[in-house]
Amino acid sequence: MSVDVAAFLDGYQQTFQGFDADAIADLFSFPCQVTGDGEPATVASVATREVWLGVLDRVLGGYRAVGVQIAERLETRVAQLGDNVAQATVRWRLMDERHHVIYEFDASYTLADLGRGTRITAITHNETPRLMRAMAARGPGT
């Protein structure tokens, strides 16, 4: 067992671009701690996969509303904390099908191999305010 951060993030990126909430949820371990930037910041402990699927449906709905088609990793910083635990911080750029930038955000993932492959056990991000601004810029109905 060990955490292969690069391979995990490649798969995570492809899975998210596929807009498949079930496949995305499979990359997380539950309970999962989620901390988001905002006014004020938010902290949630997501107890189950089913709860996370509801969150993912809202996020993916937002992505569809603003035209996200492509997620690009601009920068990745990794701290390998042990054989089975790592911290990865990624600067993401989300774009439409014409490669126009919709917004960029940062997310930090705690990754662990719990005996069934690498999973995200915690995530901290500053995406929500950016997604909300992108949706507001699209106008009513998004």
One Martini backbone bead per residue (centre of mass of N, CA, C, O) as a GRO file, in nm:
protein
  142
    1MET     BB    1   0.098   0.035   0.020
    2SER     BB    2   0.027   0.359  -0.139
    3VAL     BB    3   0.070   0.697  -0.231
    4ASP     BB    4  -0.026   0.811  -0.561
    5VAL     BB    5  -0.075   1.123  -0.637
    6ALA     BB    6  -0.062   1.157  -0.944
    7ALA     BB    7  -0.258   0.928  -1.017
    8PHE     BB    8  -0.495   1.026  -0.852
    9LEU     BB    9  -0.528   1.312  -0.985
   10ASP     BB   10  -0.576   1.213  -1.267
   11GLY     BB   11  -0.838   1.055  -1.198
   12TYR     BB   12  -0.993   1.288  -1.067
   13GLN     BB   13  -1.000   1.474  -1.310
   14GLN     BB   14  -1.146   1.279  -1.506
   15THR     BB   15  -1.395   1.225  -1.330
   16PHE     BB   16  -1.498   1.515  -1.308
   17GLN     BB   17  -1.524   1.560  -1.623
   18GLY     BB   18  -1.760   1.328  -1.628
   19PHE     BB   19  -1.998   1.392  -1.419
   20ASP     BB   20  -1.970   1.144  -1.197
   21ALA     BB   21  -2.076   1.114  -0.885
   22ASP     BB   22  -2.018   0.818  -0.814
   23ALA     BB   23  -1.715   0.818  -0.898
   24ILE     BB   24  -1.631   1.044  -0.711
   25ALA     BB   25  -1.724   0.919  -0.438
   26ASP     BB   26  -1.515   0.676  -0.460
   27LEU     BB   27  -1.265   0.889  -0.376
   28PHE     BB   28  -1.390   0.869  -0.091
   29SER     BB   29  -1.401   0.900   0.261
   30PHE     BB   30  -1.602   0.786   0.544
   31PRO     BB   31  -1.566   1.032   0.690
   32CYS     BB   32  -1.557   1.385   0.578
   33GLN     BB   33  -1.366   1.674   0.568
   34VAL     BB   34  -1.504   2.013   0.510
   35THR     BB   35  -1.342   2.316   0.397
   36GLY     BB   36  -1.463   2.655   0.340
   37ASP     BB   37  -1.461   2.939   0.185
   38GLY     BB   38  -1.601   3.244   0.331
   39GLU     BB   39  -1.902   3.421   0.470
   40PRO     BB   40  -1.812   3.227   0.633
   41ALA     BB   41  -1.656   2.976   0.701
   42THR     BB   42  -1.669   2.619   0.645
   43VAL     BB   43  -1.780   2.316   0.826
   44ALA     BB   44  -1.782   1.961   0.739
   45SER     BB   45  -1.922   1.644   0.817
   46VAL     BB   46  -1.922   1.372   0.607
   47ALA     BB   47  -2.071   1.071   0.674
   48THR     BB   48  -2.176   0.998   0.373
   49ARG     BB   49  -2.215   0.917   0.051
   50GLU     BB   50  -2.504   1.027   0.016
   51VAL     BB   51  -2.444   1.313   0.106
   52TRP     BB   52  -2.220   1.368  -0.106
   53LEU     BB   53  -2.398   1.336  -0.356
   54GLY     BB   54  -2.560   1.595  -0.304
   55VAL     BB   55  -2.321   1.786  -0.330
   56LEU     BB   56  -2.225   1.700  -0.612
   57ASP     BB   57  -2.482   1.776  -0.761
   58ARG     BB   58  -2.451   2.081  -0.706
   59VAL     BB   59  -2.174   2.123  -0.830
   60LEU     BB   60  -2.237   2.007  -1.114
   61GLY     BB   61  -2.467   2.204  -1.169
   62GLY     BB   62  -2.286   2.454  -1.162
   63TYR     BB   63  -2.100   2.371  -1.390
   64ARG     BB   64  -2.317   2.357  -1.607
   65ALA     BB   65  -2.420   2.654  -1.576
   66VAL     BB   66  -2.109   2.772  -1.652
   67GLY     BB   67  -1.953   2.556  -1.861
   68VAL     BB   68  -1.796   2.323  -1.760
   69GLN     BB   69  -1.528   2.098  -1.915
   70ILE     BB   70  -1.246   2.190  -1.783
   71ALA     BB   71  -0.970   2.058  -1.588
   72GLU     BB   72  -0.680   2.225  -1.461
   73ARG     BB   73  -0.354   2.175  -1.355
   74LEU     BB   74  -0.123   2.418  -1.250
   75GLU     BB   75  -0.063   2.323  -0.943
   76THR     BB   76   0.149   2.105  -0.731
   77ARG     BB   77   0.156   2.015  -0.385
   78VAL     BB   78   0.361   1.783  -0.190
   79ALA     BB   79   0.310   1.586   0.115
   80GLN     BB   80   0.483   1.315   0.232
   81LEU     BB   81   0.393   1.168   0.545
   82GLY     BB   82   0.387   0.873   0.424
   83ASP     BB   83   0.311   0.581   0.280
   84ASN     BB   84  -0.032   0.643   0.341
   85VAL     BB   85   0.024   0.968   0.349
   86ALA     BB   86  -0.109   1.281   0.206
   87GLN     BB   87  -0.054   1.616   0.078
   88ALA     BB   88  -0.257   1.809  -0.158
   89THR     BB   89  -0.205   2.102  -0.358
   90VAL     BB   90  -0.434   2.269  -0.584
   91ARG     BB   91  -0.441   2.445  -0.890
   92TRP     BB   92  -0.733   2.537  -1.054
   93ARG     BB   93  -0.878   2.527  -1.390
   94LEU     BB   94  -1.177   2.644  -1.534
   95MET     BB   95  -1.338   2.546  -1.846
   96ASP     BB   96  -1.453   2.562  -2.147
   97GLU     BB   97  -1.471   2.432  -2.468
   98ARG     BB   98  -1.282   2.699  -2.558
   99HIS     BB   99  -1.082   2.763  -2.310
  100HIS     BB  100  -1.230   2.944  -2.120
  101VAL     BB  101  -1.209   3.106  -1.834
  102ILE     BB  102  -1.394   3.091  -1.537
  103TYR     BB  103  -1.200   2.969  -1.299
  104GLU     BB  104  -1.004   2.972  -0.999
  105PHE     BB  105  -0.864   2.729  -0.758
  106ASP     BB  106  -0.820   2.588  -0.430
  107ALA     BB  107  -0.696   2.260  -0.310
  108SER     BB  108  -0.686   2.046  -0.020
  109TYR     BB  109  -0.563   1.709   0.023
  110THR     BB  110  -0.632   1.425   0.206
  111LEU     BB  111  -0.442   1.129   0.170
  112ALA     BB  112  -0.535   0.770   0.178
  113ASP     BB  113  -0.442   0.437   0.247
  114LEU     BB  114  -0.705   0.197   0.356
  115GLY     BB  115  -0.675  -0.082   0.165
  116ARG     BB  116  -0.849   0.045  -0.118
  117GLY     BB  117  -0.701   0.284  -0.178
  118THR     BB  118  -0.705   0.597  -0.261
  119ARG     BB  119  -0.832   0.864  -0.049
  120ILE     BB  120  -1.039   1.115   0.055
  121THR     BB  121  -1.056   1.262   0.395
  122ALA     BB  122  -0.990   1.570   0.311
  123ILE     BB  123  -1.108   1.917   0.244
  124THR     BB  124  -0.976   2.230   0.118
  125HIS     BB  125  -1.141   2.539   0.001
  126ASN     BB  126  -1.212   2.830  -0.249
  127GLU     BB  127  -1.468   2.783  -0.452
  128THR     BB  128  -1.755   2.883  -0.382
  129PRO     BB  129  -1.730   3.191  -0.443
  130ARG     BB  130  -1.660   3.146  -0.745
  131LEU     BB  131  -1.911   2.993  -0.833
  132MET     BB  132  -2.116   3.206  -0.745
  133ARG     BB  133  -2.009   3.433  -0.930
  134ALA     BB  134  -2.047   3.278  -1.197
  135MET     BB  135  -2.353   3.242  -1.165
  136ALA     BB  136  -2.426   3.545  -1.137
  137ALA     BB  137  -2.307   3.627  -1.420
  138ARG     BB  138  -2.531   3.455  -1.577
  139GLY     BB  139  -2.778   3.479  -1.406
  140PRO     BB  140  -3.079   3.393  -1.408
  141GLY     BB  141  -3.114   3.032  -1.367
  142THR     BB  142  -2.820   2.919  -1.239
   0.00000   0.00000   0.00000
